[in-house]
PDB file of C-alpha atoms in Angstrom:
ATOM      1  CA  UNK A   1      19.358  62.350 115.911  1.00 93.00           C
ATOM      2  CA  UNK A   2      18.967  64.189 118.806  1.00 94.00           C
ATOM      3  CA  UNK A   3      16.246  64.037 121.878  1.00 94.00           C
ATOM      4  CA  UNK A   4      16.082  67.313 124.207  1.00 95.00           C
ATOM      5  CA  UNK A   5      15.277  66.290 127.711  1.00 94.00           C
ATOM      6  CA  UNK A   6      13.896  69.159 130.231  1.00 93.00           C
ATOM      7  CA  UNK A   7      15.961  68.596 133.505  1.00 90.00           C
ATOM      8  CA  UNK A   8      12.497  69.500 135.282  1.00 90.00           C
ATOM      9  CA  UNK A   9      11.366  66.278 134.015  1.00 89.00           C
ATOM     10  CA  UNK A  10      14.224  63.580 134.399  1.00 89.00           C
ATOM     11  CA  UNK A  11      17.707  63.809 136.181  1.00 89.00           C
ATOM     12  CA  UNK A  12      21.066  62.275 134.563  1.00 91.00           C
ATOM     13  CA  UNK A  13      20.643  59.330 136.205  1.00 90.00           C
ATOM     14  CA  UNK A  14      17.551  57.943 135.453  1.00 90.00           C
ATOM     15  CA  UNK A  15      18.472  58.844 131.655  1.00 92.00           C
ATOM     16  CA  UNK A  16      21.176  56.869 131.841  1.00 92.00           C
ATOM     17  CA  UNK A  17      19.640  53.845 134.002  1.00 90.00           C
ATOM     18  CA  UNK A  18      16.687  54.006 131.108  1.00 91.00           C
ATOM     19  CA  UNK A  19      19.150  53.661 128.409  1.00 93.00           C
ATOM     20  CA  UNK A  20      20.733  50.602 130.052  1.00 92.00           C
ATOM     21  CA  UNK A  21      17.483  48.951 130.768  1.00 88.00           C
ATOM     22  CA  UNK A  22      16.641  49.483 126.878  1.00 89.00           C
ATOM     23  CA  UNK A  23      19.744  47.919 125.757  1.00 90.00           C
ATOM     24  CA  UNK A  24      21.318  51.081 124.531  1.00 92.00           C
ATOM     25  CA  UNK A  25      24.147  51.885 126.981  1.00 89.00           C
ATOM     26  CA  UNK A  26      26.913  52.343 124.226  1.00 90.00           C
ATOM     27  CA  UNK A  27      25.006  53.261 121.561  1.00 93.00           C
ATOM     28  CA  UNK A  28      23.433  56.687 122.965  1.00 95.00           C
ATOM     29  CA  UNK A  29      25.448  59.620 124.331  1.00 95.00           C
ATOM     30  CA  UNK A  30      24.264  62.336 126.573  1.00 95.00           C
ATOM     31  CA  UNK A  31      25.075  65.759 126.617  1.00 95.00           C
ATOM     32  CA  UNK A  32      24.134  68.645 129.356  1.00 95.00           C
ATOM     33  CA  UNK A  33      22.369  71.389 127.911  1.00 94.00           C
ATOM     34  CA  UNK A  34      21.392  74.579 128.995  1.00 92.00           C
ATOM     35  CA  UNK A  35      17.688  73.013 130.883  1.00 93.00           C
ATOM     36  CA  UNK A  36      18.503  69.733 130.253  1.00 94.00           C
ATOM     37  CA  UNK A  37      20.335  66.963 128.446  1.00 96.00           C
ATOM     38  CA  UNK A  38      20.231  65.817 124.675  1.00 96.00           C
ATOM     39  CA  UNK A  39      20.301  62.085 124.230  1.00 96.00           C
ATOM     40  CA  UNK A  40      21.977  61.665 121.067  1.00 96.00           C
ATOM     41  CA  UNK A  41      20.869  58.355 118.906  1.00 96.00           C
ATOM     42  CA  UNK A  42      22.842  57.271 115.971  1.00 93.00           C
ATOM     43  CA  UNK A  43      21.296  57.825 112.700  1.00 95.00           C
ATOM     44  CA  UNK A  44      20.160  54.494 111.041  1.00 93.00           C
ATOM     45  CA  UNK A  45      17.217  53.391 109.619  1.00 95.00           C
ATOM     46  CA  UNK A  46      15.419  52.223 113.042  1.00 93.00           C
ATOM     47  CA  UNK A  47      16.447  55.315 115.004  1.00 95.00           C
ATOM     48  CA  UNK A  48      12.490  56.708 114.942  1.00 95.00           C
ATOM     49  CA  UNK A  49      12.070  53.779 116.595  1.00 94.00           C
ATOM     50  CA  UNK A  50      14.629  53.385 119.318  1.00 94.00           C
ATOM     51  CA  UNK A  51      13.342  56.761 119.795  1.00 95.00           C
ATOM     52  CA  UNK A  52       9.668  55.540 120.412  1.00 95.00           C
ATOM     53  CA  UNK A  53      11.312  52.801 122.893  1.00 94.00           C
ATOM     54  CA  UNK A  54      13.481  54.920 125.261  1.00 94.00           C
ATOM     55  CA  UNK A  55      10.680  57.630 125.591  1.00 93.00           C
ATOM     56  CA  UNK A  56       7.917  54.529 126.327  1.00 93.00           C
ATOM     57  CA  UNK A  57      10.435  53.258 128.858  1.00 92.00           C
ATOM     58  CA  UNK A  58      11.102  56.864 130.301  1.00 91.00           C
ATOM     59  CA  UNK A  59       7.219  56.997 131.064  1.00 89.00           C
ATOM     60  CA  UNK A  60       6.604  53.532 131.545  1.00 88.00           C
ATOM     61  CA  UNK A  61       9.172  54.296 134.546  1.00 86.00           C
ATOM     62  CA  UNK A  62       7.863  57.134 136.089  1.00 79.00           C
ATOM     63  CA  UNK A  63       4.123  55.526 135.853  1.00 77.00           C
ATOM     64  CA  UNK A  64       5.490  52.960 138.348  1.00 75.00           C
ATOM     65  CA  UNK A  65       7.222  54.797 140.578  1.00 64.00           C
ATOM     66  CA  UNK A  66       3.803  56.843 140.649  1.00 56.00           C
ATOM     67  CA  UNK A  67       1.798  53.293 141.354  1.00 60.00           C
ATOM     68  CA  UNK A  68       4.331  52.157 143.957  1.00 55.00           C
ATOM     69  CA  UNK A  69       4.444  55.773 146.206  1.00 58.00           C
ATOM     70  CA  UNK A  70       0.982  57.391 145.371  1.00 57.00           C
ATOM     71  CA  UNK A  71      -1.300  53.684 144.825  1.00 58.00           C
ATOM     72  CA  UNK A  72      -4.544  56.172 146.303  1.00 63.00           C
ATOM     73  CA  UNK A  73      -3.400  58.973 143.475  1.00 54.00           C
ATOM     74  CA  UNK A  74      -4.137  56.814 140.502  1.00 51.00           C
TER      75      UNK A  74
END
């Protein structure tokens, strides 16, 4: 299963650090597109759900880096 990420939204990098953090370095494979990347998952039964995970962790990431540089913003 694939995931289309806008490259006005995350760079390369952070994709990749997110994927590490969730345990899933290996097991997902990136691709550049033409305004972004696709994050390609493996098909299983609990791919829905890894999905879930790495886009929680994706947001979960830029809410702190929000809370940590803007504190007065939020």
């Amino acid at each position: 299963m694939i995931l289309h990420i806008n490259n006005s939204e995350y760079d390369y990098h952070t994709l990749v650090k997110v994927a590490e953090m969730a345990g899933l370095a290996g097991i997902v494979g990136f691709h550049e597109s033409e305004d972004g990347y696709m994050v390609n998952f493996p098909d299983t039964e609990n791919t829905q759900t890894l999905i879930k995970d790495y886009k929680a962790r994706l947001r979960d990431l830029e809410n702190n880096i929000w809370q940590h540089y803007y504190p007065d913003v939020l």
